Tab-separated table of N, CA and C in Angstrom:
chain	number	residue	atom	x	y	z
A	190	UNK	N	-33.675	-7.429	42.747
A	190	UNK	CA	-33.611	-6.018	42.436
A	190	UNK	C	-34.084	-5.240	43.652
A	191	UNK	N	-33.454	-4.096	43.861
A	191	UNK	CA	-33.836	-3.275	45.001
A	191	UNK	C	-35.233	-2.668	44.779
A	192	UNK	N	-35.946	-2.557	45.877
A	192	UNK	CA	-37.323	-2.105	45.852
A	192	UNK	C	-37.524	-0.708	45.304
A	193	UNK	N	-36.500	0.143	45.427
A	193	UNK	CA	-36.649	1.499	44.903
A	193	UNK	C	-36.972	1.489	43.414
A	194	UNK	N	-36.483	0.498	42.701
A	194	UNK	CA	-36.769	0.415	41.266
A	194	UNK	C	-38.240	0.086	41.018
A	195	UNK	N	-38.849	-0.642	41.933
A	195	UNK	CA	-40.277	-0.967	41.836
A	195	UNK	C	-41.136	0.224	42.256
A	196	UNK	N	-40.778	0.840	43.390
A	196	UNK	CA	-41.579	1.970	43.875
A	196	UNK	C	-41.525	3.130	42.881
A	197	UNK	N	-40.378	3.354	42.277
A	197	UNK	CA	-40.267	4.420	41.280
A	197	UNK	C	-41.069	4.094	40.023
A	198	UNK	N	-41.106	2.830	39.644
A	198	UNK	CA	-41.917	2.455	38.485
A	198	UNK	C	-43.392	2.762	38.751
A	199	UNK	N	-43.870	2.362	39.923
A	199	UNK	CA	-45.276	2.610	40.246
A	199	UNK	C	-45.576	4.111	40.354
A	200	UNK	N	-44.612	4.880	40.855
A	200	UNK	CA	-44.768	6.341	40.899
A	200	UNK	C	-44.848	6.913	39.482
A	201	UNK	N	-44.033	6.375	38.581
A	201	UNK	CA	-44.074	6.842	37.202
A	201	UNK	C	-45.448	6.574	36.591
A	202	UNK	N	-45.989	5.381	36.837
A	202	UNK	CA	-47.310	5.054	36.287
A	202	UNK	C	-48.347	6.017	36.851
A	203	UNK	N	-48.284	6.285	38.167
A	203	UNK	CA	-49.196	7.261	38.784
A	203	UNK	C	-49.119	8.605	38.069
A	204	UNK	N	-47.890	9.087	37.862
A	204	UNK	CA	-47.695	10.428	37.300
A	204	UNK	C	-47.988	10.511	35.811
A	205	UNK	N	-47.513	9.531	35.051
A	205	UNK	CA	-47.646	9.600	33.596
A	205	UNK	C	-49.013	9.119	33.100
A	206	UNK	N	-49.658	8.279	33.885
A	206	UNK	CA	-50.961	7.738	33.489
A	206	UNK	C	-52.011	8.142	34.534
A	207	UNK	N	-52.146	7.333	35.595
A	207	UNK	CA	-53.081	7.689	36.672
A	207	UNK	C	-52.916	6.705	37.824
A	208	UNK	N	-53.261	7.147	39.041
A	208	UNK	CA	-53.235	6.227	40.181
A	208	UNK	C	-54.204	5.050	39.982
A	209	UNK	N	-55.302	5.300	39.277
A	209	UNK	CA	-56.265	4.226	39.023
A	209	UNK	C	-55.648	3.137	38.144
A	210	UNK	N	-54.871	3.553	37.151
A	210	UNK	CA	-54.214	2.572	36.300
A	210	UNK	C	-53.161	1.801	37.095
A	211	UNK	N	-52.454	2.478	37.956
A	211	UNK	CA	-51.471	1.797	38.812
A	211	UNK	C	-52.158	0.698	39.615
A	212	UNK	N	-53.272	1.022	40.232
A	212	UNK	CA	-54.015	0.026	41.020
A	212	UNK	C	-54.498	-1.128	40.150
A	213	UNK	N	-54.942	-0.806	38.940
A	213	UNK	CA	-55.435	-1.850	38.034
A	213	UNK	C	-54.326	-2.830	37.666
A	214	UNK	N	-53.129	-2.297	37.326
A	214	UNK	CA	-52.065	-3.237	36.938
A	214	UNK	C	-51.598	-4.047	38.150
A	215	UNK	N	-51.588	-3.439	39.328
A	215	UNK	CA	-51.219	-4.180	40.543
A	215	UNK	C	-52.217	-5.312	40.786
A	216	UNK	N	-53.499	-5.015	40.597
A	216	UNK	CA	-54.542	-6.030	40.816
A	216	UNK	C	-54.472	-7.167	39.803
A	217	UNK	N	-53.917	-6.908	38.630
A	217	UNK	CA	-53.934	-7.895	37.557
A	217	UNK	C	-52.688	-8.758	37.457
A	218	UNK	N	-51.656	-8.456	38.234
A	218	UNK	CA	-50.465	-9.314	38.205
A	218	UNK	C	-50.464	-10.209	39.434
A	219	UNK	N	-49.949	-11.400	39.250
A	219	UNK	CA	-49.869	-12.364	40.354
A	219	UNK	C	-48.389	-12.572	40.674
A	220	UNK	N	-47.912	-11.830	41.674
A	220	UNK	CA	-46.500	-11.902	42.046
A	220	UNK	C	-46.382	-12.240	43.531
A	221	UNK	N	-45.262	-12.860	43.887
A	221	UNK	CA	-45.094	-13.343	45.262
A	221	UNK	C	-45.088	-12.228	46.297
A	222	UNK	N	-44.653	-11.034	45.922
A	222	UNK	CA	-44.609	-9.920	46.882
A	222	UNK	C	-45.976	-9.294	47.103
A	223	UNK	N	-46.930	-9.603	46.241
A	223	UNK	CA	-48.224	-8.944	46.311
A	223	UNK	C	-48.127	-7.469	45.945
A	224	UNK	N	-47.030	-7.076	45.304
A	224	UNK	CA	-46.750	-5.687	44.911
A	224	UNK	C	-46.645	-4.764	46.121
A	225	UNK	N	-46.290	-5.315	47.262
A	225	UNK	CA	-46.083	-4.510	48.475
A	225	UNK	C	-44.589	-4.229	48.577
A	226	UNK	N	-44.121	-3.228	47.843
A	226	UNK	CA	-42.701	-2.940	47.733
A	226	UNK	C	-42.260	-1.865	48.726
A	227	UNK	N	-41.058	-2.056	49.257
A	227	UNK	CA	-40.407	-1.008	50.040
A	227	UNK	C	-39.139	-0.630	49.286
A	228	UNK	N	-38.670	0.577	49.471
A	228	UNK	CA	-37.510	1.027	48.704
A	228	UNK	C	-36.263	0.213	49.008
A	229	UNK	N	-36.120	-0.302	50.225
A	229	UNK	CA	-34.901	-1.042	50.577
A	229	UNK	C	-35.057	-2.553	50.470
A	230	UNK	N	-36.265	-3.020	50.156
A	230	UNK	CA	-36.472	-4.455	49.988
A	230	UNK	C	-35.789	-4.972	48.736
A	231	UNK	N	-35.741	-6.276	48.609
A	231	UNK	CA	-35.177	-6.926	47.425
A	231	UNK	C	-36.241	-7.838	46.834
A	232	UNK	N	-36.446	-7.734	45.526
A	232	UNK	CA	-37.516	-8.463	44.862
A	232	UNK	C	-37.003	-9.049	43.553
A	233	UNK	N	-37.694	-10.059	43.087
A	233	UNK	CA	-37.348	-10.703	41.823
A	233	UNK	C	-37.651	-9.728	40.679
A	234	UNK	N	-36.683	-9.544	39.805
A	234	UNK	CA	-36.855	-8.586	38.700
A	234	UNK	C	-38.002	-8.970	37.768
A	235	UNK	N	-38.384	-10.250	37.767
A	235	UNK	CA	-39.481	-10.662	36.886
A	235	UNK	C	-40.808	-10.022	37.302
A	236	UNK	N	-40.908	-9.596	38.565
A	236	UNK	CA	-42.117	-8.891	38.992
A	236	UNK	C	-42.238	-7.553	38.267
A	237	UNK	N	-41.118	-6.860	38.105
A	237	UNK	CA	-41.140	-5.595	37.369
A	237	UNK	C	-41.524	-5.848	35.913
A	238	UNK	N	-40.996	-6.917	35.355
A	238	UNK	CA	-41.327	-7.267	33.972
A	238	UNK	C	-42.832	-7.512	33.844
A	239	UNK	N	-43.406	-8.231	34.800
A	239	UNK	CA	-44.848	-8.500	34.758
A	239	UNK	C	-45.661	-7.205	34.848
A	240	UNK	N	-45.226	-6.289	35.701
A	240	UNK	CA	-45.916	-5.008	35.817
A	240	UNK	C	-45.848	-4.223	34.505
A	241	UNK	N	-44.682	-4.227	33.872
A	241	UNK	CA	-44.523	-3.505	32.600
A	241	UNK	C	-45.380	-4.153	31.512
A	242	UNK	N	-45.384	-5.465	31.458
A	242	UNK	CA	-46.193	-6.163	30.449
A	242	UNK	C	-47.672	-5.833	30.644
A	243	UNK	N	-48.116	-5.811	31.893
A	243	UNK	CA	-49.517	-5.469	32.151
A	243	UNK	C	-49.807	-4.023	31.771
A	244	UNK	N	-48.875	-3.117	32.072
A	244	UNK	CA	-49.044	-1.714	31.677
A	244	UNK	C	-49.118	-1.608	30.155
A	245	UNK	N	-48.315	-2.382	29.463
A	245	UNK	CA	-48.331	-2.390	28.001
A	245	UNK	C	-49.708	-2.802	27.477
A	246	UNK	N	-50.281	-3.827	28.086
A	246	UNK	CA	-51.620	-4.285	27.673
A	246	UNK	C	-52.664	-3.203	27.929
A	247	UNK	N	-52.558	-2.553	29.071
A	247	UNK	CA	-53.540	-1.534	29.455
A	247	UNK	C	-53.450	-0.269	28.600
A	248	UNK	N	-52.248	0.057	28.151
A	248	UNK	CA	-52.046	1.322	27.426
A	248	UNK	C	-51.825	1.130	25.933
A	249	UNK	N	-51.707	-0.116	25.500
A	249	UNK	CA	-51.421	-0.418	24.096
A	249	UNK	C	-50.132	0.276	23.642
A	250	UNK	N	-49.140	0.257	24.544
A	250	UNK	CA	-47.828	0.841	24.274
A	250	UNK	C	-46.808	-0.291	24.294
A	251	UNK	N	-45.899	-0.348	23.322
A	251	UNK	CA	-44.903	-1.424	23.320
A	251	UNK	C	-44.072	-1.445	24.612
A	252	UNK	N	-43.777	-2.642	25.079
A	252	UNK	CA	-42.990	-2.824	26.302
A	252	UNK	C	-41.667	-2.077	26.211
A	253	UNK	N	-40.985	-2.174	25.075
A	253	UNK	CA	-39.682	-1.505	24.941
A	253	UNK	C	-39.805	0.002	25.142
A	254	UNK	N	-40.875	0.600	24.617
A	254	UNK	CA	-41.084	2.041	24.786
A	254	UNK	C	-41.318	2.391	26.249
A	255	UNK	N	-42.106	1.558	26.934
A	255	UNK	CA	-42.395	1.813	28.352
A	255	UNK	C	-41.142	1.686	29.204
A	256	UNK	N	-40.328	0.668	28.932
A	256	UNK	CA	-39.121	0.459	29.734
A	256	UNK	C	-38.111	1.576	29.475
A	257	UNK	N	-37.994	2.014	28.248
A	257	UNK	CA	-37.093	3.122	27.932
A	257	UNK	C	-37.589	4.417	28.604
A	258	UNK	N	-38.902	4.649	28.572
A	258	UNK	CA	-39.475	5.827	29.246
A	258	UNK	C	-39.251	5.742	30.753
A	259	UNK	N	-39.350	4.547	31.301
A	259	UNK	CA	-39.081	4.348	32.724
A	259	UNK	C	-37.629	4.697	33.048
A	260	UNK	N	-36.684	4.275	32.214
A	260	UNK	CA	-35.275	4.611	32.429
A	260	UNK	C	-35.060	6.117	32.422
A	261	UNK	N	-35.691	6.803	31.484
A	261	UNK	CA	-35.582	8.264	31.397
A	261	UNK	C	-36.125	8.896	32.681
A	262	UNK	N	-37.299	8.451	33.091
A	262	UNK	CA	-37.923	8.943	34.330
A	262	UNK	C	-37.035	8.658	35.535
A	263	UNK	N	-36.468	7.462	35.572
A	263	UNK	CA	-35.632	7.047	36.696
A	263	UNK	C	-34.395	7.938	36.830
A	264	UNK	N	-33.819	8.346	35.708
A	264	UNK	CA	-32.654	9.223	35.793
A	264	UNK	C	-33.022	10.529	36.489
A	265	UNK	N	-34.159	11.112	36.110
A	265	UNK	CA	-34.624	12.349	36.756
A	265	UNK	C	-34.795	12.146	38.260
A	266	UNK	N	-35.341	11.010	38.643
A	266	UNK	CA	-35.555	10.705	40.065
A	266	UNK	C	-34.221	10.527	40.793
A	267	UNK	N	-33.265	9.879	40.147
A	267	UNK	CA	-31.950	9.705	40.768
A	267	UNK	C	-31.274	11.058	41.005
A	268	UNK	N	-31.432	11.981	40.061
A	268	UNK	CA	-30.843	13.313	40.222
A	268	UNK	C	-31.405	13.970	41.474
A	269	UNK	N	-32.713	13.884	41.667
A	269	UNK	CA	-33.342	14.510	42.832
A	269	UNK	C	-33.043	13.774	44.131
A	270	UNK	N	-32.998	12.457	44.073
A	270	UNK	CA	-32.832	11.653	45.284
A	270	UNK	C	-31.379	11.541	45.730
A	271	UNK	N	-30.455	11.514	44.775
A	271	UNK	CA	-29.030	11.317	45.076
A	271	UNK	C	-28.176	12.427	44.460
A	272	UNK	N	-28.386	13.667	44.869
A	272	UNK	CA	-27.663	14.774	44.225
A	272	UNK	C	-26.144	14.687	44.385
A	273	UNK	N	-25.661	13.989	45.390
A	273	UNK	CA	-24.203	13.900	45.589
A	273	UNK	C	-23.497	13.206	44.419
A	274	UNK	N	-24.192	12.330	43.726
A	274	UNK	CA	-23.581	11.645	42.582
A	274	UNK	C	-23.387	12.588	41.386
A	275	UNK	N	-24.048	13.739	41.411
A	275	UNK	CA	-24.004	14.656	40.283
A	275	UNK	C	-23.191	15.908	40.588
A	276	UNK	N	-22.800	16.044	41.828
A	276	UNK	CA	-22.050	17.214	42.264
A	276	UNK	C	-20.698	17.293	41.545
A	277	UNK	N	-20.443	18.428	40.910
A	277	UNK	CA	-19.172	18.640	40.230
A	277	UNK	C	-19.068	17.993	38.863
A	278	UNK	N	-20.081	17.268	38.436
A	278	UNK	CA	-20.061	16.613	37.126
A	278	UNK	C	-20.607	17.596	36.097
A	279	UNK	N	-19.859	17.807	35.031
A	279	UNK	CA	-20.221	18.832	34.053
A	279	UNK	C	-20.826	18.300	32.754
A	280	UNK	N	-20.679	16.980	32.506
A	280	UNK	CA	-21.201	16.469	31.243
A	280	UNK	C	-21.573	14.992	31.351
A	281	UNK	N	-22.336	14.534	30.361
A	281	UNK	CA	-22.846	13.168	30.348
A	281	UNK	C	-21.726	12.133	30.286
A	282	UNK	N	-20.700	12.376	29.473
A	282	UNK	CA	-19.613	11.404	29.351
A	282	UNK	C	-18.948	11.173	30.703
A	283	UNK	N	-18.658	12.243	31.420
A	283	UNK	CA	-17.996	12.119	32.720
A	283	UNK	C	-18.885	11.350	33.695
A	284	UNK	N	-20.172	11.668	33.706
A	284	UNK	CA	-21.073	10.945	34.607
A	284	UNK	C	-21.115	9.460	34.262
A	285	UNK	N	-21.328	9.154	32.985
A	285	UNK	CA	-21.447	7.749	32.572
A	285	UNK	C	-20.164	6.965	32.844
A	286	UNK	N	-19.016	7.632	32.715
A	286	UNK	CA	-17.751	6.955	33.027
A	286	UNK	C	-17.653	6.588	34.503
A	287	UNK	N	-18.376	7.285	35.361
A	287	UNK	CA	-18.310	7.019	36.796
A	287	UNK	C	-19.424	6.156	37.344
A	288	UNK	N	-20.348	5.723	36.504
A	288	UNK	CA	-21.475	4.930	37.004
A	288	UNK	C	-20.984	3.681	37.744
A	289	UNK	N	-20.107	2.934	37.141
A	289	UNK	CA	-19.661	1.679	37.757
A	289	UNK	C	-18.807	1.926	38.997
A	290	UNK	N	-17.814	2.792	38.880
A	290	UNK	CA	-16.852	2.983	39.969
A	290	UNK	C	-17.377	3.843	41.114
A	291	UNK	N	-18.371	4.663	40.845
A	291	UNK	CA	-18.891	5.541	41.901
A	291	UNK	C	-20.293	5.102	42.330
A	292	UNK	N	-21.242	5.142	41.405
A	292	UNK	CA	-22.637	4.865	41.749
A	292	UNK	C	-22.832	3.400	42.132
A	293	UNK	N	-22.474	2.489	41.249
A	293	UNK	CA	-22.698	1.073	41.547
A	293	UNK	C	-21.817	0.584	42.695
A	294	UNK	N	-20.623	1.137	42.837
A	294	UNK	CA	-19.772	0.771	43.979
A	294	UNK	C	-20.454	1.157	45.288
A	295	UNK	N	-21.080	2.323	45.323
A	295	UNK	CA	-21.804	2.772	46.515
A	295	UNK	C	-23.016	1.887	46.785
A	296	UNK	N	-23.734	1.521	45.741
A	296	UNK	CA	-24.893	0.640	45.892
A	296	UNK	C	-24.455	-0.695	46.490
A	297	UNK	N	-23.379	-1.253	45.970
A	297	UNK	CA	-22.887	-2.543	46.482
A	297	UNK	C	-22.430	-2.435	47.932
A	298	UNK	N	-21.868	-1.287	48.283
A	298	UNK	CA	-21.413	-1.077	49.658
A	298	UNK	C	-22.612	-1.003	50.613
A	299	UNK	N	-23.637	-0.274	50.216
A	299	UNK	CA	-24.809	-0.093	51.069
A	299	UNK	C	-25.691	-1.337	51.138
A	300	UNK	N	-25.787	-2.048	50.022
A	300	UNK	CA	-26.675	-3.211	49.929
A	300	UNK	C	-25.872	-4.393	49.392
A	301	UNK	N	-25.323	-5.171	50.296
A	301	UNK	CA	-24.429	-6.262	49.888
A	301	UNK	C	-25.132	-7.306	49.020
A	302	UNK	N	-26.462	-7.377	49.094
A	302	UNK	CA	-27.196	-8.353	48.292
A	302	UNK	C	-27.570	-7.816	46.909
A	303	UNK	N	-27.231	-6.563	46.618
A	303	UNK	CA	-27.623	-5.995	45.329
A	303	UNK	C	-26.680	-6.449	44.221
A	304	UNK	N	-27.240	-6.510	43.028
A	304	UNK	CA	-26.474	-6.904	41.852
A	304	UNK	C	-26.808	-5.977	40.702
A	305	UNK	N	-26.299	-4.735	40.786
A	305	UNK	CA	-26.579	-3.813	39.677
A	305	UNK	C	-25.894	-4.292	38.401
A	306	UNK	N	-26.373	-3.827	37.261
A	306	UNK	CA	-25.725	-4.229	36.009
A	306	UNK	C	-24.285	-3.732	35.964
A	307	UNK	N	-23.482	-4.376	35.165
A	307	UNK	CA	-22.113	-3.925	34.941
A	307	UNK	C	-22.154	-2.917	33.792
A	308	UNK	N	-21.628	-1.723	34.063
A	308	UNK	CA	-21.580	-0.659	33.054
A	308	UNK	C	-20.116	-0.308	32.816
A	309	UNK	N	-19.673	-0.486	31.577
A	309	UNK	CA	-18.309	-0.141	31.197
A	309	UNK	C	-18.389	0.996	30.184
A	310	UNK	N	-17.783	2.124	30.530
A	310	UNK	CA	-17.810	3.287	29.637
A	310	UNK	C	-16.386	3.627	29.228
A	311	UNK	N	-16.154	3.714	27.918
A	311	UNK	CA	-14.823	3.960	27.383
A	311	UNK	C	-14.878	5.064	26.337
A	312	UNK	N	-14.072	6.091	26.539
A	312	UNK	CA	-14.011	7.180	25.541
A	312	UNK	C	-13.343	6.672	24.279
A	313	UNK	N	-13.872	7.128	23.168
A	313	UNK	CA	-13.322	6.796	21.857
A	313	UNK	C	-13.031	8.114	21.139
A	314	UNK	N	-12.223	8.923	21.784
A	314	UNK	CA	-11.943	10.268	21.283
A	314	UNK	C	-12.739	11.278	22.082
A	315	UNK	N	-12.634	12.538	21.691
A	315	UNK	CA	-13.307	13.611	22.421
A	315	UNK	C	-14.820	13.600	22.263
A	316	UNK	N	-15.310	13.055	21.143
A	316	UNK	CA	-16.735	13.172	20.859
A	316	UNK	C	-17.502	11.855	20.875
A	317	UNK	N	-16.849	10.755	21.285
A	317	UNK	CA	-17.530	9.454	21.314
A	317	UNK	C	-17.286	8.743	22.637
A	318	UNK	N	-18.333	8.056	23.109
A	318	UNK	CA	-18.243	7.237	24.312
A	318	UNK	C	-18.963	5.930	24.047
A	319	UNK	N	-18.261	4.838	24.300
A	319	UNK	CA	-18.871	3.519	24.196
A	319	UNK	C	-19.303	3.099	25.597
A	320	UNK	N	-20.565	2.691	25.720
A	320	UNK	CA	-21.094	2.211	26.993
A	320	UNK	C	-21.580	0.781	26.770
A	321	UNK	N	-21.029	-0.140	27.553
A	321	UNK	CA	-21.451	-1.543	27.485
A	321	UNK	C	-22.295	-1.835	28.724
A	322	UNK	N	-23.494	-2.342	28.502
A	322	UNK	CA	-24.411	-2.752	29.563
A	322	UNK	C	-24.409	-4.271	29.604
A	323	UNK	N	-24.207	-4.846	30.805
A	323	UNK	CA	-24.261	-6.299	30.964
A	323	UNK	C	-25.061	-6.641	32.214
A	324	UNK	N	-26.119	-7.433	32.024
A	324	UNK	CA	-26.942	-7.872	33.140
A	324	UNK	C	-27.794	-9.052	32.712
A	325	UNK	N	-27.930	-10.010	33.599
A	325	UNK	CA	-28.794	-11.158	33.321
A	325	UNK	C	-30.274	-10.768	33.368
A	326	UNK	N	-30.575	-9.592	33.873
A	326	UNK	CA	-31.967	-9.132	33.944
A	326	UNK	C	-32.484	-8.646	32.586
A	327	UNK	N	-31.583	-8.410	31.654
A	327	UNK	CA	-31.949	-8.024	30.289
A	327	UNK	C	-32.852	-6.791	30.251
A	328	UNK	N	-32.452	-5.744	30.975
A	328	UNK	CA	-33.207	-4.496	30.990
A	328	UNK	C	-32.441	-3.380	30.263
A	329	UNK	N	-31.911	-3.731	29.110
A	329	UNK	CA	-31.142	-2.768	28.326
A	329	UNK	C	-31.995	-1.581	27.891
A	330	UNK	N	-33.297	-1.790	27.727
A	330	UNK	CA	-34.158	-0.662	27.368
A	330	UNK	C	-34.176	0.366	28.496
A	331	UNK	N	-34.143	-0.089	29.747
A	331	UNK	CA	-34.062	0.845	30.880
A	331	UNK	C	-32.721	1.571	30.852
A	332	UNK	N	-31.637	0.848	30.550
A	332	UNK	CA	-30.320	1.480	30.443
A	332	UNK	C	-30.330	2.530	29.336
A	333	UNK	N	-30.980	2.209	28.229
A	333	UNK	CA	-31.084	3.151	27.114
A	333	UNK	C	-31.800	4.426	27.574
A	334	UNK	N	-32.915	4.248	28.288
A	334	UNK	CA	-33.647	5.391	28.808
A	334	UNK	C	-32.834	6.198	29.806
A	335	UNK	N	-32.071	5.513	30.661
A	335	UNK	CA	-31.205	6.205	31.613
A	335	UNK	C	-30.156	7.044	30.879
A	336	UNK	N	-29.586	6.478	29.818
A	336	UNK	CA	-28.596	7.219	29.027
A	336	UNK	C	-29.238	8.453	28.399
A	337	UNK	N	-30.432	8.286	27.837
A	337	UNK	CA	-31.131	9.430	27.243
A	337	UNK	C	-31.468	10.477	28.303
A	338	UNK	N	-31.852	10.018	29.493
A	338	UNK	CA	-32.125	10.938	30.595
A	338	UNK	C	-30.881	11.691	31.019
A	339	UNK	N	-29.745	11.019	31.017
A	339	UNK	CA	-28.467	11.635	31.365
A	339	UNK	C	-28.113	12.725	30.357
A	340	UNK	N	-28.242	12.425	29.080
A	340	UNK	CA	-27.947	13.396	28.023
A	340	UNK	C	-28.859	14.614	28.177
A	341	UNK	N	-30.125	14.371	28.433
A	341	UNK	CA	-31.084	15.451	28.608
A	341	UNK	C	-30.736	16.297	29.837
A	342	UNK	N	-30.404	15.656	30.930
A	342	UNK	CA	-30.068	16.370	32.163
A	342	UNK	C	-28.899	17.332	31.952
A	343	UNK	N	-27.886	16.888	31.242
A	343	UNK	CA	-26.719	17.736	31.007
A	343	UNK	C	-26.911	18.681	29.820
A	344	UNK	N	-28.072	18.596	29.152
A	344	UNK	CA	-28.394	19.529	28.079
A	344	UNK	C	-27.510	19.387	26.861
A	345	UNK	N	-27.086	18.163	26.588
A	345	UNK	CA	-26.180	17.955	25.460
A	345	UNK	C	-26.928	17.419	24.245
A	346	UNK	N	-26.330	17.612	23.105
A	346	UNK	CA	-26.870	17.097	21.854
A	346	UNK	C	-25.955	15.971	21.397
A	347	UNK	N	-26.521	14.781	21.277
A	347	UNK	CA	-25.735	13.657	20.768
A	347	UNK	C	-26.659	12.570	20.263
A	348	UNK	N	-26.079	11.700	19.470
A	348	UNK	CA	-26.807	10.540	18.976
A	348	UNK	C	-26.422	9.338	19.826
A	349	UNK	N	-27.354	8.385	19.906
A	349	UNK	CA	-27.104	7.147	20.634
A	349	UNK	C	-27.415	5.997	19.688
A	350	UNK	N	-26.381	5.239	19.358
A	350	UNK	CA	-26.557	4.036	18.542
A	350	UNK	C	-26.532	2.839	19.477
A	351	UNK	N	-27.390	1.884	19.218
A	351	UNK	CA	-27.492	0.696	20.078
A	351	UNK	C	-27.245	-0.559	19.255
A	352	UNK	N	-26.448	-1.448	19.840
A	352	UNK	CA	-26.146	-2.718	19.170
A	352	UNK	C	-26.219	-3.826	20.210
A	353	UNK	N	-27.101	-4.798	19.976
A	353	UNK	CA	-27.166	-5.951	20.873
A	353	UNK	C	-25.942	-6.815	20.640
A	354	UNK	N	-25.245	-7.135	21.715
A	354	UNK	CA	-24.052	-7.977	21.617
A	354	UNK	C	-24.450	-9.440	21.588
A	355	UNK	N	-25.503	-9.785	22.319
A	355	UNK	CA	-26.016	-11.152	22.273
A	355	UNK	C	-27.527	-11.120	22.059
A	356	UNK	N	-28.082	-12.248	21.692
A	356	UNK	CA	-29.501	-12.309	21.351
A	356	UNK	C	-30.418	-12.148	22.555
A	357	UNK	N	-29.946	-12.461	23.755
A	357	UNK	CA	-30.794	-12.424	24.940
A	357	UNK	C	-31.042	-11.009	25.445
A	358	UNK	N	-30.218	-10.063	25.014
A	358	UNK	CA	-30.346	-8.694	25.508
A	358	UNK	C	-29.616	-8.462	26.812
A	359	UNK	N	-28.793	-9.429	27.213
A	359	UNK	CA	-28.056	-9.271	28.466
A	359	UNK	C	-26.783	-8.452	28.277
A	360	UNK	N	-26.346	-8.284	27.037
A	360	UNK	CA	-25.176	-7.461	26.719
A	360	UNK	C	-25.515	-6.556	25.548
A	361	UNK	N	-25.384	-5.253	25.796
A	361	UNK	CA	-25.729	-4.278	24.768
A	361	UNK	C	-24.663	-3.189	24.742
A	362	UNK	N	-24.336	-2.759	23.528
A	362	UNK	CA	-23.359	-1.683	23.330
A	362	UNK	C	-24.102	-0.444	22.874
A	363	UNK	N	-23.804	0.664	23.547
A	363	UNK	CA	-24.334	1.968	23.148
A	363	UNK	C	-23.144	2.825	22.717
A	364	UNK	N	-23.257	3.483	21.585
A	364	UNK	CA	-22.225	4.407	21.141
A	364	UNK	C	-22.847	5.796	21.119
A	365	UNK	N	-22.326	6.661	21.976
A	365	UNK	CA	-22.810	8.033	22.092
A	365	UNK	C	-21.846	8.932	21.314
A	366	UNK	N	-22.394	9.749	20.439
A	366	UNK	CA	-21.576	10.672	19.647
A	366	UNK	C	-22.122	12.075	19.795
A	367	UNK	N	-21.236	12.983	20.243
A	367	UNK	CA	-21.629	14.389	20.388
A	367	UNK	C	-21.906	14.989	19.026
A	368	UNK	N	-22.942	15.823	18.976
A	368	UNK	CA	-23.278	16.517	17.732
A	368	UNK	C	-22.211	17.574	17.435
A	369	UNK	N	-21.938	17.741	16.146
A	369	UNK	CA	-20.927	18.713	15.724
A	369	UNK	C	-21.401	20.130	15.946
């Protein structure tokens, strides 16, 4: 996983909790990188999982809630850091339909060693969008948070239904429905 995902997670902990808590969770995990992340480095995704699990222990917050909150936070950060991906986009459905062909294609071009999740978005009429998340990293809760962050960014009202396609969490279906 690219280091920006780690650095942003630690920034979120600093902002939402405290820098002291960030230091505490870093001190309590035993990972090969020593938690010395750079935005362009590549790290094992299990290190992020260990950091989240430790944060869960420290805050008594379920891991799924923390990962979903991280996804929401990450979307806000992506908007600020990569505004070109949002230029001319008027709604959440249009943005989500372009994640794979625009955003992830650019990531793969810039970082040949990156392996972002596969995101397939298919309209099911004017008011529904099916989004399929597939990744061996099983971070569907982060994808869920990113989707919620996207909806919030565009100021839309919709429901998000989630269905695990497999038991491991590597394939998840989200059905987004615009409010009437």
